[in-house]
Amino acid sequence: MAFALILFPILMAGVAVAVPGNRVRPWLIPLTGAVHLVLTIWTLLIPDLQAPVGWLVLDPPGRLILFVISVMYFLCGIYTVGYLRYRGDWPNRTFTGCLLAFLGVMSLVVASVGLLVAAFGVLKLALPSIAAWSEGKEMFFGGGVVA
């Protein structure tokens, strides 16, 4: 189940980048948040569904943090749909893809036992922003668009 918590949002990030329209793409954020929240609750209620590998383990603080991240992401995802509809003239492909990938990578960081896996996850969180900034692509920062 831990693999689904990590891979499903990353898969949806790929789908978001592939979707051509700015109107449909924001709806992937709350959809992914809802599925992630259901998977999180399912994992917390049935602890036997955790990953069978030793480098992904949800300890008690990790369970709490994963639940908080999942709930907050779902609530922010609902808000994001309206916000991106209001700002319909802005392209949202990079923002949506990075936000969806953020959920998967944060799940990886929370469930990782080793420092190397957690460091990889944190690095993976920073790379899309740095890459978009260095290539001059549009990203959302603080409610505005930086080109």
Tab-separated table of N, CA, C and O in Angstrom, residues 15-135:
chain	number	residue	atom	x	y	z
A	15	VAL	N	0.109	12.300	-15.850
A	15	VAL	CA	-1.150	12.510	-16.565
A	15	VAL	C	-1.438	14.008	-16.683
A	15	VAL	O	-1.864	14.490	-17.733
A	16	ALA	N	-1.200	14.752	-15.619
A	16	ALA	CA	-1.469	16.191	-15.638
A	16	ALA	C	-0.591	16.910	-16.662
A	16	ALA	O	-1.045	17.838	-17.325
A	17	VAL	N	0.633	16.482	-16.791
A	17	VAL	CA	1.515	17.107	-17.773
A	17	VAL	C	1.066	16.748	-19.189
A	17	VAL	O	1.184	17.552	-20.109
A	18	ALA	N	0.490	15.559	-19.365
A	18	ALA	CA	0.065	15.121	-20.686
A	18	ALA	C	-1.294	15.694	-21.109
A	18	ALA	O	-1.574	15.783	-22.301
A	19	VAL	N	-2.130	16.085	-20.153
A	19	VAL	CA	-3.453	16.619	-20.483
A	19	VAL	C	-3.274	17.980	-21.155
A	19	VAL	O	-2.602	18.859	-20.614
A	20	PRO	N	-3.893	18.190	-22.324
A	20	PRO	CA	-3.634	19.421	-23.059
A	20	PRO	C	-4.368	20.665	-22.548
A	20	PRO	O	-3.902	21.767	-22.749
A	21	GLY	N	-5.492	20.524	-21.884
A	21	GLY	CA	-6.301	21.693	-21.557
A	21	GLY	C	-6.101	22.209	-20.145
A	21	GLY	O	-5.921	21.448	-19.205
A	22	ASN	N	-6.142	23.538	-19.989
A	22	ASN	CA	-6.025	24.153	-18.673
A	22	ASN	C	-7.296	24.012	-17.851
A	22	ASN	O	-7.269	24.231	-16.649
A	23	ARG	N	-8.427	23.686	-18.467
A	23	ARG	CA	-9.679	23.592	-17.728
A	23	ARG	C	-9.841	22.264	-17.008
A	23	ARG	O	-10.399	22.203	-15.920
A	24	VAL	N	-9.366	21.193	-17.594
A	24	VAL	CA	-9.532	19.851	-17.015
A	24	VAL	C	-8.438	19.542	-16.008
A	24	VAL	O	-8.677	18.890	-14.996
A	25	ARG	N	-7.252	20.032	-16.263
A	25	ARG	CA	-6.077	19.683	-15.464
A	25	ARG	C	-6.222	19.959	-13.968
A	25	ARG	O	-5.836	19.117	-13.149
A	26	PRO	N	-6.785	21.104	-13.533
A	26	PRO	CA	-6.889	21.339	-12.083
A	26	PRO	C	-7.758	20.330	-11.345
A	26	PRO	O	-7.566	20.116	-10.148
A	27	TRP	N	-8.682	19.686	-12.027
A	27	TRP	CA	-9.543	18.702	-11.364
A	27	TRP	C	-8.786	17.436	-10.970
A	27	TRP	O	-9.268	16.644	-10.154
A	28	LEU	N	-7.601	17.238	-11.530
A	28	LEU	CA	-6.790	16.079	-11.142
A	28	LEU	C	-6.238	16.229	-9.724
A	28	LEU	O	-5.939	15.236	-9.069
A	29	ILE	N	-6.112	17.469	-9.251
A	29	ILE	CA	-5.544	17.704	-7.916
A	29	ILE	C	-6.472	17.189	-6.815
A	29	ILE	O	-6.045	16.382	-5.982
A	30	PRO	N	-7.763	17.603	-6.755
A	30	PRO	CA	-8.617	17.045	-5.694
A	30	PRO	C	-8.933	15.569	-5.903
A	30	PRO	O	-9.119	14.840	-4.925
A	31	LEU	N	-8.975	15.114	-7.159
A	31	LEU	CA	-9.197	13.691	-7.413
A	31	LEU	C	-8.059	12.867	-6.820
A	31	LEU	O	-8.294	11.887	-6.100
A	32	THR	N	-6.836	13.288	-7.076
A	32	THR	CA	-5.676	12.595	-6.524
A	32	THR	C	-5.652	12.705	-5.003
A	32	THR	O	-5.322	11.745	-4.311
A	33	GLY	N	-6.012	13.877	-4.488
A	33	GLY	CA	-6.062	14.055	-3.035
A	33	GLY	C	-7.080	13.147	-2.378
A	33	GLY	O	-6.831	12.595	-1.303
A	34	ALA	N	-8.241	12.975	-3.018
A	34	ALA	CA	-9.280	12.098	-2.461
A	34	ALA	C	-8.821	10.643	-2.463
A	34	ALA	O	-8.988	9.926	-1.462
A	35	VAL	N	-8.229	10.196	-3.570
A	35	VAL	CA	-7.743	8.813	-3.636
A	35	VAL	C	-6.621	8.604	-2.624
A	35	VAL	O	-6.577	7.581	-1.925
A	36	HIS	N	-5.727	9.571	-2.509
A	36	HIS	CA	-4.629	9.463	-1.549
A	36	HIS	C	-5.154	9.433	-0.118
A	36	HIS	O	-4.651	8.676	0.722
A	37	LEU	N	-6.169	10.236	0.171
A	37	LEU	CA	-6.756	10.248	1.516
A	37	LEU	C	-7.409	8.905	1.839
A	37	LEU	O	-7.235	8.377	2.946
A	38	VAL	N	-8.120	8.326	0.883
A	38	VAL	CA	-8.736	7.008	1.096
A	38	VAL	C	-7.661	5.951	1.308
A	38	VAL	O	-7.771	5.108	2.217
A	39	LEU	N	-6.602	5.982	0.487
A	39	LEU	CA	-5.509	5.016	0.659
A	39	LEU	C	-4.809	5.202	2.000
A	39	LEU	O	-4.419	4.224	2.645
A	40	THR	N	-4.663	6.445	2.437
A	40	THR	CA	-4.023	6.718	3.727
A	40	THR	C	-4.859	6.178	4.873
A	40	THR	O	-4.341	5.501	5.768
A	41	ILE	N	-6.151	6.461	4.854
A	41	ILE	CA	-7.028	5.959	5.916
A	41	ILE	C	-7.057	4.435	5.904
A	41	ILE	O	-7.007	3.796	6.966
A	42	TRP	N	-7.091	3.854	4.727
A	42	TRP	CA	-7.092	2.397	4.606
A	42	TRP	C	-5.794	1.817	5.181
A	42	TRP	O	-5.806	0.812	5.893
A	43	THR	N	-4.677	2.456	4.894
A	43	THR	CA	-3.391	1.990	5.419
A	43	THR	C	-3.309	2.151	6.940
A	43	THR	O	-2.762	1.286	7.626
A	44	LEU	N	-3.867	3.232	7.457
A	44	LEU	CA	-3.814	3.451	8.903
A	44	LEU	C	-4.736	2.505	9.660
A	44	LEU	O	-4.429	2.106	10.787
A	45	LEU	N	-5.859	2.140	9.060
A	45	LEU	CA	-6.794	1.227	9.727
A	45	LEU	C	-6.343	-0.224	9.662
A	45	LEU	O	-6.637	-1.007	10.569
A	46	ILE	N	-5.642	-0.584	8.599
A	46	ILE	CA	-5.167	-1.965	8.433
A	46	ILE	C	-3.640	-1.920	8.304
A	46	ILE	O	-3.101	-1.818	7.204
A	47	PRO	N	-2.916	-2.000	9.425
A	47	PRO	CA	-1.453	-1.859	9.382
A	47	PRO	C	-0.743	-2.954	8.593
A	47	PRO	O	0.410	-2.784	8.206
A	48	ASP	N	-1.411	-4.069	8.329
A	48	ASP	CA	-0.778	-5.152	7.572
A	48	ASP	C	-0.561	-4.779	6.105
A	48	ASP	O	0.138	-5.489	5.387
A	49	LEU	N	-1.150	-3.673	5.659
A	49	LEU	CA	-1.023	-3.261	4.263
A	49	LEU	C	0.240	-2.460	3.992
A	49	LEU	O	0.439	-1.993	2.883
A	50	GLN	N	1.086	-2.295	4.982
A	50	GLN	CA	2.319	-1.541	4.777
A	50	GLN	C	3.235	-2.287	3.826
A	50	GLN	O	3.062	-3.465	3.550
A	51	ALA	N	4.222	-1.567	3.332
A	51	ALA	CA	5.161	-2.135	2.368
A	51	ALA	C	5.951	-3.284	2.987
A	51	ALA	O	6.362	-3.205	4.143
A	52	PRO	N	6.179	-4.353	2.224
A	52	PRO	CA	6.922	-5.494	2.753
A	52	PRO	C	8.436	-5.269	2.762
A	52	PRO	O	9.166	-6.132	3.192
A	53	VAL	N	8.907	-4.132	2.303
A	53	VAL	CA	10.344	-3.879	2.293
A	53	VAL	C	10.738	-3.104	3.545
A	53	VAL	O	9.914	-2.419	4.151
A	54	GLY	N	11.985	-3.196	3.914
A	54	GLY	CA	12.434	-2.579	5.150
A	54	GLY	C	12.705	-1.089	5.063
A	54	GLY	O	12.857	-0.424	6.078
A	55	TRP	N	12.782	-0.531	3.872
A	55	TRP	CA	13.126	0.878	3.757
A	55	TRP	C	11.900	1.784	3.652
A	55	TRP	O	12.035	2.994	3.556
A	56	LEU	N	10.711	1.213	3.668
A	56	LEU	CA	9.462	1.979	3.724
A	56	LEU	C	8.628	1.462	4.881
A	56	LEU	O	8.011	0.405	4.786
A	57	VAL	N	8.626	2.185	5.981
A	57	VAL	CA	7.880	1.783	7.166
A	57	VAL	C	7.191	3.012	7.738
A	57	VAL	O	7.807	4.071	7.874
A	58	LEU	N	5.921	2.862	8.062
A	58	LEU	CA	5.187	3.957	8.710
A	58	LEU	C	5.222	3.744	10.219
A	58	LEU	O	4.517	2.900	10.754
A	59	ASP	N	6.058	4.502	10.903
A	59	ASP	CA	6.075	4.462	12.356
A	59	ASP	C	4.950	5.368	12.876
A	59	ASP	O	4.303	6.058	12.090
A	60	PRO	N	4.668	5.373	14.177
A	60	PRO	CA	3.552	6.191	14.692
A	60	PRO	C	3.629	7.684	14.337
A	60	PRO	O	2.623	8.255	13.911
A	61	PRO	N	4.785	8.354	14.457
A	61	PRO	CA	4.807	9.760	14.013
A	61	PRO	C	4.593	9.896	12.503
A	61	PRO	O	3.952	10.826	12.041
A	62	GLY	N	5.118	8.942	11.747
A	62	GLY	CA	4.927	8.964	10.298
A	62	GLY	C	3.467	8.787	9.904
A	62	GLY	O	3.005	9.395	8.942
A	63	ARG	N	2.746	7.965	10.650
A	63	ARG	CA	1.313	7.794	10.380
A	63	ARG	C	0.559	9.100	10.583
A	63	ARG	O	-0.293	9.474	9.780
A	64	LEU	N	0.884	9.785	11.669
A	64	LEU	CA	0.220	11.061	11.955
A	64	LEU	C	0.545	12.097	10.879
A	64	LEU	O	-0.353	12.774	10.360
A	65	ILE	N	1.805	12.205	10.518
A	65	ILE	CA	2.218	13.185	9.518
A	65	ILE	C	1.604	12.853	8.159
A	65	ILE	O	1.147	13.747	7.443
A	66	LEU	N	1.569	11.583	7.793
A	66	LEU	CA	0.967	11.189	6.521
A	66	LEU	C	-0.514	11.552	6.491
A	66	LEU	O	-1.023	12.053	5.479
A	67	PHE	N	-1.208	11.328	7.579
A	67	PHE	CA	-2.631	11.675	7.645
A	67	PHE	C	-2.835	13.188	7.522
A	67	PHE	O	-3.697	13.647	6.772
A	68	VAL	N	-2.018	13.956	8.234
A	68	VAL	CA	-2.130	15.415	8.169
A	68	VAL	C	-1.828	15.919	6.758
A	68	VAL	O	-2.541	16.769	6.214
A	69	ILE	N	-0.784	15.398	6.148
A	69	ILE	CA	-0.430	15.804	4.784
A	69	ILE	C	-1.564	15.467	3.827
A	69	ILE	O	-1.937	16.277	2.974
A	70	SER	N	-2.134	14.282	3.951
A	70	SER	CA	-3.189	13.855	3.049
A	70	SER	C	-4.451	14.706	3.199
A	70	SER	O	-5.050	15.117	2.210
A	71	VAL	N	-4.847	15.001	4.429
A	71	VAL	CA	-6.036	15.834	4.658
A	71	VAL	C	-5.801	17.253	4.155
A	71	VAL	O	-6.660	17.827	3.462
A	72	MET	N	-4.651	17.825	4.494
A	72	MET	CA	-4.356	19.193	4.061
A	72	MET	C	-4.265	19.294	2.542
A	72	MET	O	-4.742	20.256	1.940
A	73	TYR	N	-3.669	18.291	1.900
A	73	TYR	CA	-3.564	18.304	0.445
A	73	TYR	C	-4.949	18.231	-0.186
A	73	TYR	O	-5.222	18.940	-1.155
A	74	PHE	N	-5.817	17.393	0.350
A	74	PHE	CA	-7.169	17.277	-0.194
A	74	PHE	C	-7.919	18.600	-0.068
A	74	PHE	O	-8.553	19.059	-1.025
A	75	LEU	N	-7.850	19.227	1.099
A	75	LEU	CA	-8.545	20.502	1.301
A	75	LEU	C	-7.958	21.598	0.414
A	75	LEU	O	-8.702	22.388	-0.180
A	76	CYS	N	-6.656	21.664	0.315
A	76	CYS	CA	-6.033	22.656	-0.564
A	76	CYS	C	-6.325	22.358	-2.035
A	76	CYS	O	-6.435	23.280	-2.849
A	77	GLY	N	-6.462	21.081	-2.367
A	77	GLY	CA	-6.801	20.712	-3.742
A	77	GLY	C	-8.183	21.198	-4.146
A	77	GLY	O	-8.393	21.621	-5.285
A	78	ILE	N	-9.122	21.156	-3.216
A	78	ILE	CA	-10.460	21.679	-3.498
A	78	ILE	C	-10.380	23.180	-3.756
A	78	ILE	O	-10.997	23.707	-4.681
A	79	TYR	N	-9.603	23.889	-2.945
A	79	TYR	CA	-9.439	25.327	-3.126
A	79	TYR	C	-8.715	25.635	-4.444
A	79	TYR	O	-9.030	26.610	-5.124
A	80	THR	N	-7.753	24.816	-4.802
A	80	THR	CA	-6.940	25.071	-5.981
A	80	THR	C	-7.762	25.079	-7.259
A	80	THR	O	-7.467	25.851	-8.180
A	81	VAL	N	-8.795	24.250	-7.329
A	81	VAL	CA	-9.629	24.217	-8.530
A	81	VAL	C	-10.259	25.591	-8.773
A	81	VAL	O	-10.209	26.125	-9.883
A	82	GLY	N	-10.831	26.179	-7.749
A	82	GLY	CA	-11.432	27.504	-7.893
A	82	GLY	C	-10.400	28.575	-8.177
A	82	GLY	O	-10.649	29.494	-8.978
A	83	TYR	N	-9.264	28.480	-7.535
A	83	TYR	CA	-8.210	29.468	-7.738
A	83	TYR	C	-7.708	29.431	-9.175
A	83	TYR	O	-7.550	30.474	-9.817
A	84	LEU	N	-7.464	28.226	-9.696
A	84	LEU	CA	-6.973	28.123	-11.067
A	84	LEU	C	-8.050	28.470	-12.081
A	84	LEU	O	-7.745	28.903	-13.190
A	85	ARG	N	-9.300	28.285	-11.733
A	85	ARG	CA	-10.389	28.716	-12.616
A	85	ARG	C	-10.440	30.249	-12.643
A	85	ARG	O	-10.644	30.850	-13.695
A	86	TYR	N	-10.256	30.881	-11.488
A	86	TYR	CA	-10.244	32.344	-11.414
A	86	TYR	C	-9.064	32.915	-12.203
A	86	TYR	O	-9.173	33.944	-12.850
A	87	ARG	N	-7.943	32.260	-12.144
A	87	ARG	CA	-6.751	32.666	-12.881
A	87	ARG	C	-6.630	31.853	-14.163
A	87	ARG	O	-5.580	31.299	-14.483
A	88	GLY	N	-7.696	31.765	-14.919
A	88	GLY	CA	-7.734	30.932	-16.119
A	88	GLY	C	-6.806	31.352	-17.222
A	88	GLY	O	-6.485	30.556	-18.104
A	89	ASP	N	-6.345	32.595	-17.205
A	89	ASP	CA	-5.437	33.047	-18.250
A	89	ASP	C	-3.996	32.584	-18.014
A	89	ASP	O	-3.171	32.687	-18.907
A	90	TRP	N	-3.701	32.063	-16.828
A	90	TRP	CA	-2.363	31.573	-16.526
A	90	TRP	C	-2.240	30.106	-16.913
A	90	TRP	O	-3.126	29.308	-16.629
A	91	PRO	N	-1.128	29.710	-17.511
A	91	PRO	CA	-0.929	28.281	-17.771
A	91	PRO	C	-0.675	27.546	-16.452
A	91	PRO	O	-0.027	28.076	-15.554
A	92	ASN	N	-1.209	26.345	-16.322
A	92	ASN	CA	-1.091	25.632	-15.045
A	92	ASN	C	-0.475	24.244	-15.180
A	92	ASN	O	-0.539	23.455	-14.254
A	93	ARG	N	0.104	23.946	-16.318
A	93	ARG	CA	0.671	22.604	-16.525
A	93	ARG	C	1.795	22.313	-15.536
A	93	ARG	O	1.803	21.278	-14.863
A	94	THR	N	2.758	23.198	-15.402
A	94	THR	CA	3.901	22.976	-14.512
A	94	THR	C	3.453	22.966	-13.053
A	94	THR	O	3.868	22.104	-12.273
A	95	PHE	N	2.596	23.917	-12.698
A	95	PHE	CA	2.118	24.005	-11.322
A	95	PHE	C	1.371	22.734	-10.916
A	95	PHE	O	1.630	22.158	-9.850
A	96	THR	N	0.461	22.282	-11.763
A	96	THR	CA	-0.336	21.097	-11.446
A	96	THR	C	0.537	19.852	-11.374
A	96	THR	O	0.415	19.050	-10.449
A	97	GLY	N	1.425	19.685	-12.324
A	97	GLY	CA	2.312	18.528	-12.312
A	97	GLY	C	3.212	18.492	-11.083
A	97	GLY	O	3.384	17.451	-10.448
A	98	CYS	N	3.768	19.653	-10.721
A	98	CYS	CA	4.644	19.710	-9.549
A	98	CYS	C	3.868	19.494	-8.256
A	98	CYS	O	4.359	18.841	-7.328
A	99	LEU	N	2.651	20.030	-8.180
A	99	LEU	CA	1.854	19.857	-6.970
A	99	LEU	C	1.460	18.388	-6.776
A	99	LEU	O	1.478	17.880	-5.652
A	100	LEU	N	1.128	17.701	-7.859
A	100	LEU	CA	0.792	16.281	-7.755
A	100	LEU	C	2.024	15.448	-7.397
A	100	LEU	O	1.939	14.526	-6.579
A	101	ALA	N	3.159	15.763	-8.009
A	101	ALA	CA	4.385	15.031	-7.681
A	101	ALA	C	4.798	15.285	-6.238
A	101	ALA	O	5.352	14.400	-5.575
A	102	PHE	N	4.515	16.491	-5.738
A	102	PHE	CA	4.833	16.837	-4.352
A	102	PHE	C	4.176	15.868	-3.372
A	102	PHE	O	4.803	15.433	-2.403
A	103	LEU	N	2.917	15.511	-3.619
A	103	LEU	CA	2.217	14.598	-2.717
A	103	LEU	C	2.879	13.226	-2.690
A	103	LEU	O	3.070	12.637	-1.619
A	104	GLY	N	3.251	12.714	-3.838
A	104	GLY	CA	3.911	11.402	-3.886
A	104	GLY	C	5.267	11.408	-3.220
A	104	GLY	O	5.622	10.484	-2.479
A	105	VAL	N	6.025	12.461	-3.452
A	105	VAL	CA	7.365	12.518	-2.874
A	105	VAL	C	7.294	12.760	-1.365
A	105	VAL	O	8.092	12.212	-0.604
A	106	MET	N	6.333	13.556	-0.913
A	106	MET	CA	6.166	13.733	0.534
A	106	MET	C	5.769	12.420	1.202
A	106	MET	O	6.196	12.141	2.324
A	107	SER	N	4.972	11.620	0.526
A	107	SER	CA	4.631	10.300	1.067
A	107	SER	C	5.883	9.436	1.166
A	107	SER	O	6.048	8.681	2.127
A	108	LEU	N	6.770	9.545	0.182
A	108	LEU	CA	8.036	8.807	0.224
A	108	LEU	C	8.888	9.266	1.401
A	108	LEU	O	9.448	8.447	2.132
A	109	VAL	N	8.970	10.560	1.617
A	109	VAL	CA	9.794	11.089	2.710
A	109	VAL	C	9.244	10.635	4.057
A	109	VAL	O	10.000	10.254	4.956
A	110	VAL	N	7.922	10.655	4.220
A	110	VAL	CA	7.313	10.271	5.494
A	110	VAL	C	7.514	8.782	5.773
A	110	VAL	O	7.770	8.388	6.908
A	111	ALA	N	7.422	7.956	4.738
A	111	ALA	CA	7.501	6.507	4.943
A	111	ALA	C	8.934	5.973	4.918
A	111	ALA	O	9.146	4.808	5.255
A	112	SER	N	9.898	6.799	4.553
A	112	SER	CA	11.262	6.284	4.427
A	112	SER	C	11.919	6.127	5.789
A	112	SER	O	11.733	6.940	6.686
A	113	VAL	N	12.680	5.066	5.904
A	113	VAL	CA	13.396	4.781	7.141
A	113	VAL	C	14.815	5.328	7.063
A	113	VAL	O	15.306	5.946	7.983
A	114	GLY	N	15.442	5.120	5.954
A	114	GLY	CA	16.832	5.526	5.813
A	114	GLY	C	16.982	6.982	5.442
A	114	GLY	O	16.130	7.587	4.798
A	115	LEU	N	18.087	7.548	5.853
A	115	LEU	CA	18.394	8.938	5.559
A	115	LEU	C	18.595	9.153	4.063
A	115	LEU	O	18.223	10.192	3.520
A	116	LEU	N	19.148	8.169	3.372
A	116	LEU	CA	19.408	8.295	1.944
A	116	LEU	C	18.098	8.397	1.162
A	116	LEU	O	17.977	9.221	0.257
A	117	VAL	N	17.107	7.593	1.516
A	117	VAL	CA	15.813	7.643	0.830
A	117	VAL	C	15.125	8.969	1.111
A	117	VAL	O	14.551	9.596	0.215
A	118	ALA	N	15.179	9.443	2.349
A	118	ALA	CA	14.572	10.728	2.691
A	118	ALA	C	15.277	11.875	1.965
A	118	ALA	O	14.621	12.798	1.472
A	119	ALA	N	16.599	11.813	1.881
A	119	ALA	CA	17.345	12.862	1.169
A	119	ALA	C	17.002	12.852	-0.315
A	119	ALA	O	16.860	13.915	-0.931
A	120	PHE	N	16.842	11.678	-0.890
A	120	PHE	CA	16.423	11.583	-2.293
A	120	PHE	C	15.051	12.220	-2.475
A	120	PHE	O	14.814	12.944	-3.437
A	121	GLY	N	14.150	11.984	-1.544
A	121	GLY	CA	12.814	12.555	-1.633
A	121	GLY	C	12.829	14.068	-1.528
A	121	GLY	O	12.148	14.754	-2.287
A	122	VAL	N	13.604	14.596	-0.612
A	122	VAL	CA	13.686	16.056	-0.456
A	122	VAL	C	14.327	16.670	-1.699
A	122	VAL	O	13.874	17.711	-2.193
A	123	LEU	N	15.347	16.037	-2.245
A	123	LEU	CA	15.973	16.528	-3.463
A	123	LEU	C	14.982	16.502	-4.615
A	123	LEU	O	14.916	17.422	-5.419
A	124	LYS	N	14.189	15.458	-4.676
A	124	LYS	CA	13.184	15.339	-5.732
A	124	LYS	C	12.117	16.415	-5.606
A	124	LYS	O	11.512	16.818	-6.586
A	125	LEU	N	11.854	16.891	-4.388
A	125	LEU	CA	10.899	17.981	-4.195
A	125	LEU	C	11.433	19.295	-4.757
A	125	LEU	O	10.677	20.104	-5.279
A	126	ALA	N	12.724	19.524	-4.641
A	126	ALA	CA	13.295	20.800	-5.050
A	126	ALA	C	13.603	20.865	-6.542
A	126	ALA	O	13.570	21.948	-7.128
A	127	LEU	N	13.888	19.749	-7.175
A	127	LEU	CA	14.343	19.776	-8.561
A	127	LEU	C	13.333	20.353	-9.558
A	127	LEU	O	13.732	21.106	-10.439
A	128	PRO	N	12.030	20.046	-9.489
A	128	PRO	CA	11.122	20.642	-10.488
A	128	PRO	C	11.094	22.164	-10.435
A	128	PRO	O	11.054	22.829	-11.468
A	129	SER	N	11.137	22.731	-9.255
A	129	SER	CA	11.122	24.190	-9.125
A	129	SER	C	12.399	24.794	-9.696
A	129	SER	O	12.361	25.788	-10.411
A	130	ILE	N	13.515	24.184	-9.370
A	130	ILE	CA	14.794	24.701	-9.850
A	130	ILE	C	14.884	24.568	-11.362
A	130	ILE	O	15.320	25.489	-12.059
A	131	ALA	N	14.436	23.431	-11.902
A	131	ALA	CA	14.498	23.216	-13.344
A	131	ALA	C	13.612	24.200	-14.087
A	131	ALA	O	14.009	24.770	-15.105
A	132	ALA	N	12.401	24.420	-13.591
A	132	ALA	CA	11.498	25.360	-14.253
A	132	ALA	C	12.045	26.780	-14.181
A	132	ALA	O	11.957	27.542	-15.142
A	133	TRP	N	12.619	27.145	-13.054
A	133	TRP	CA	13.170	28.485	-12.902
A	133	TRP	C	14.369	28.699	-13.823
A	133	TRP	O	14.496	29.723	-14.474
A	134	SER	N	15.249	27.698	-13.904
A	134	SER	CA	16.451	27.864	-14.711
A	134	SER	C	16.150	27.860	-16.206
A	134	SER	O	16.878	28.450	-16.983
A	135	GLU	N	15.054	27.202	-16.613
A	135	GLU	CA	14.680	27.180	-18.026
A	135	GLU	C	13.794	28.350	-18.410
A	135	GLU	O	13.394	28.483	-19.553
